[in-house]
């Protein structure tokens, strides 16, 4: 058992999705597609008598992280440093849950496989209502397509073979829990349609176009997001909205060309990884 | 369509495996476990009137690469630069097939998904008899466990959550095609036993121990490999033999501690990736 362990988990922007709830949190999940980001969350786990979770130096309540520690039967101090804002559609809570699972497994010698750790983190996210598809996407890296929902034993993944530069501007948060607990019929129909289209042509361009169509059809665009997307299109670029946050993303230099001052990163080649051992 | 595209594919050392042939090359494959390496193969594809394949500046016959190009319906110059020797158990032919699929898809706008490209490369390797499990492992990265054999539509993968330093010494080649076309009954029984043990405790240490046991049980150790492994054990380290090559690998500093002058790299966090677009 080493003193501590650190994992890096890429951020994840979902472009479109359909919700597939189930009583079994390993079966529950979402279908859809997104981008994992080279900007992400670094999670360090250190054994402690009582579990405490810190995000960027502040003690926070983070039910999925507490759940992961409990399921692994350990108590620890979890320190997360995030390059991405919480609650704005970047999968920060999923990243914290998955990073905690990987780092705790290493530091406490839990001897779980990667699929087992992904399952523990996925279930914790589903139970907390904070996400349905981020964890499996963040475990994979790249531009993940969630072909079938759920943890690795149930889900099925594919990917778009592209690794573009990504720009984003986060205006604010949207409550994932609130939207997922409401009526998701329209959203899910739009998400299923987008996935069908993307699978006929799994390219970056089609992903962005289907994401834009989904945001409109699912009626999730806010005024600020709609205006920014119009600016990006006027500037000759293309982008869409991060699900679920008041966040606009564009590929290449779409947002900076449109006069915005975005953060920029790339699609991340790898999934969540231990930093050192 | 851009002028050329480049992909990096990590090397892959199989520690143990069982062979699962099938008339359908997408169903055929191997179960087992291994290490993907930060040393690998960089493959550049450029459209050409007639297909030519070069490895480290020399024109080579490489049936899996020719097969990939043909299945994608394109002709191209393929230039591969390898940090690893061919035919010594590092999955160089699989890397060339997979790198060609990814780069050709990008340069010719084939609009295939990652799973489709992995399938094209896996089938090409199986048809050529040069490998059964390298391609799916190299597409995944990390320390892949091949739980079920075959291309993504049939196979199932897991992983060992570890990313150690890896050292290796390559004494020479063994013919994968020759061994795979012979009687694989003993080998496959040993591989299945090793996989069962690893899955009860999916750790780095167990992987190396099961790999050593497999090499002995499957009667694949050459004299030079056996002597080197003894030296590593005498030096306090642990290692095994790369399947299939006359190559010894050790984790950490096992080979240098034993007085060898090994190459050293790390387990690679990512699977095969496009380098730029």
Coordinates of C-alpha atoms in Angstrom, one line a residue, chain A residues 17-193:
Chain A
X17 CA -28.0 11.7 -25.7
X18 CA -31.0 9.6 -24.8
X19 CA -31.8 8.6 -21.2
X20 CA -32.2 4.9 -20.3
X21 CA -33.1 4.7 -16.6
X22 CA -33.3 1.3 -14.9
X23 CA -33.7 0.1 -11.3
X24 CA -30.2 -1.5 -11.6
X25 CA -27.7 1.3 -11.7
X26 CA -25.3 -0.8 -13.7
X27 CA -27.9 -1.3 -16.4
X28 CA -29.1 2.4 -16.4
X29 CA -27.2 4.8 -18.6
X30 CA -27.4 6.8 -21.7
X31 CA -26.8 6.4 -25.4
X32 CA -25.2 9.3 -27.3
X33 CA -21.9 10.8 -28.3
X34 CA -19.4 13.3 -27.0
X35 CA -15.9 14.6 -26.8
X36 CA -13.4 13.8 -24.0
X37 CA -11.1 16.7 -23.3
X38 CA -7.4 17.1 -22.5
X39 CA -8.7 19.5 -19.8
X40 CA -9.9 17.4 -16.9
X41 CA -9.7 16.5 -13.2
X42 CA -6.7 15.3 -11.2
X43 CA -7.8 13.2 -8.2
X44 CA -5.4 12.3 -5.3
X45 CA -6.5 9.7 -2.7
X46 CA -4.8 9.3 0.7
X47 CA -6.0 7.0 3.5
X48 CA -7.7 8.8 6.4
X49 CA -9.7 7.9 9.4
X50 CA -12.7 9.8 8.1
X51 CA -13.5 10.5 4.4
X52 CA -13.3 14.1 3.3
X53 CA -13.6 15.4 -0.3
X54 CA -12.0 18.6 -1.5
X55 CA -12.4 20.3 -4.9
X56 CA -9.9 23.0 -5.7
X57 CA -9.0 23.3 -2.0
X58 CA -12.6 23.6 -0.7
X59 CA -14.4 20.9 1.2
X60 CA -17.4 19.8 -0.8
X61 CA -20.3 17.4 -0.5
X62 CA -20.0 15.0 -3.5
X63 CA -22.3 12.0 -3.1
X64 CA -20.9 10.0 -6.0
X65 CA -17.4 10.2 -4.5
X66 CA -18.6 9.2 -1.0
X67 CA -20.5 6.3 -2.6
X68 CA -17.4 5.1 -4.4
X69 CA -15.3 5.1 -1.2
X70 CA -18.1 3.3 0.7
X71 CA -18.5 0.6 -2.0
X72 CA -14.7 0.0 -2.0
X73 CA -14.9 -0.3 1.8
X74 CA -12.3 2.4 2.5
X75 CA -12.1 5.9 4.0
X76 CA -9.8 8.5 2.6
X77 CA -9.1 12.2 1.9
X78 CA -9.9 12.9 -1.7
X79 CA -8.3 16.0 -3.3
X80 CA -9.5 17.0 -6.7
X81 CA -8.1 19.8 -8.9
X82 CA -10.3 20.6 -11.8
X83 CA -9.5 22.6 -14.9
X84 CA -13.2 22.6 -15.7
X85 CA -16.2 24.3 -13.9
X86 CA -18.6 22.0 -11.9
X87 CA -22.2 21.7 -13.1
X88 CA -21.6 23.2 -16.6
X89 CA -21.7 20.0 -18.7
X90 CA -18.1 18.8 -18.4
X91 CA -18.6 15.7 -16.4
X92 CA -16.7 16.9 -13.4
X93 CA -18.7 14.8 -10.9
X94 CA -18.2 11.7 -13.1
X95 CA -14.5 12.5 -13.3
X96 CA -14.2 12.8 -9.5
X97 CA -16.0 9.5 -9.0
X98 CA -13.9 7.6 -11.6
X99 CA -10.6 9.2 -10.4
X100 CA -11.4 8.3 -6.8
X101 CA -12.1 4.7 -7.8
X102 CA -8.8 4.3 -9.8
X103 CA -6.7 6.1 -7.2
X104 CA -8.3 4.3 -4.2
X105 CA -7.9 0.9 -5.9
X106 CA -4.2 1.6 -6.2
X107 CA -3.6 3.1 -2.8
X108 CA -5.6 0.5 -0.8
X109 CA -4.7 -2.5 -3.0
X110 CA -8.3 -3.4 -3.8
X111 CA -7.3 -5.6 -6.8
X112 CA -10.3 -4.6 -8.9
X113 CA -10.1 -4.6 -12.7
X114 CA -10.7 -1.4 -14.8
X115 CA -14.2 -2.5 -15.7
X116 CA -15.0 -3.1 -12.1
X117 CA -13.8 0.3 -11.1
X118 CA -15.7 1.9 -14.0
X119 CA -18.8 0.1 -12.8
X120 CA -18.4 1.3 -9.2
X121 CA -18.1 4.9 -10.4
X122 CA -20.9 4.6 -13.0
X123 CA -23.3 3.2 -10.4
X124 CA -22.4 6.0 -8.0
X125 CA -23.2 8.6 -10.6
X126 CA -26.5 7.0 -11.5
X127 CA -27.5 6.7 -7.9
X128 CA -26.7 10.3 -7.2
X129 CA -28.6 11.4 -10.3
X130 CA -25.6 13.5 -11.5
X131 CA -24.9 11.7 -14.8
X132 CA -25.8 8.7 -16.9
X133 CA -23.0 8.4 -19.5
X134 CA -20.0 10.5 -18.5
X135 CA -18.1 7.8 -16.5
X136 CA -18.0 5.2 -19.3
X137 CA -17.0 7.9 -21.8
X138 CA -14.3 9.2 -19.5
X139 CA -12.9 5.7 -19.0
X140 CA -12.6 5.3 -22.8
X141 CA -11.2 8.7 -24.0
X142 CA -11.3 10.0 -27.6
X143 CA -14.7 10.9 -29.1
X144 CA -16.9 8.2 -27.5
X145 CA -20.1 6.9 -29.0
X146 CA -22.3 5.2 -26.4
X147 CA -23.9 2.6 -28.6
X148 CA -25.7 0.8 -25.8
X149 CA -26.2 2.2 -22.3
X150 CA -24.8 1.1 -18.9
X151 CA -21.7 -0.1 -17.2
X152 CA -19.1 -2.2 -19.2
X153 CA -21.0 -5.5 -18.6
X154 CA -24.1 -4.1 -20.3
X155 CA -23.0 -1.1 -22.4
X156 CA -21.3 -1.0 -25.7
X157 CA -19.0 1.8 -27.0
X158 CA -17.6 2.9 -30.3
X159 CA -15.7 6.1 -31.3
X160 CA -15.2 8.7 -33.9
X161 CA -11.6 8.5 -35.1
X162 CA -10.8 12.3 -34.8
X163 CA -8.8 14.3 -32.3
X164 CA -9.5 18.0 -33.0
X165 CA -8.8 21.1 -31.1
X166 CA -11.9 22.1 -29.0
X167 CA -12.8 25.5 -27.7
X168 CA -15.5 26.2 -25.1
X169 CA -17.1 29.0 -23.2
X170 CA -19.1 28.2 -20.0
X171 CA -21.8 30.8 -19.2
X172 CA -23.2 28.9 -16.2
X173 CA -24.7 25.7 -14.9
X174 CA -27.8 23.7 -15.6
X175 CA -29.1 21.1 -13.1
X176 CA -28.5 17.6 -14.7
X177 CA -30.5 16.0 -11.8
X178 CA -33.5 18.3 -12.5
X179 CA -33.6 17.7 -16.3
X180 CA -33.0 13.9 -15.9
X181 CA -35.7 13.6 -13.3
X182 CA -38.3 15.4 -15.5
X183 CA -40.0 14.2 -18.7
X184 CA -37.3 13.0 -21.0
X185 CA -39.5 11.6 -23.8
X186 CA -38.8 14.4 -26.4
X187 CA -35.1 14.5 -25.4
X188 CA -34.7 10.8 -25.8
X189 CA -36.5 10.7 -29.2
X190 CA -34.2 13.4 -30.4
X191 CA -31.1 11.7 -29.0
X192 CA -32.0 8.3 -30.7
X193 CA -32.5 10.1 -34.0

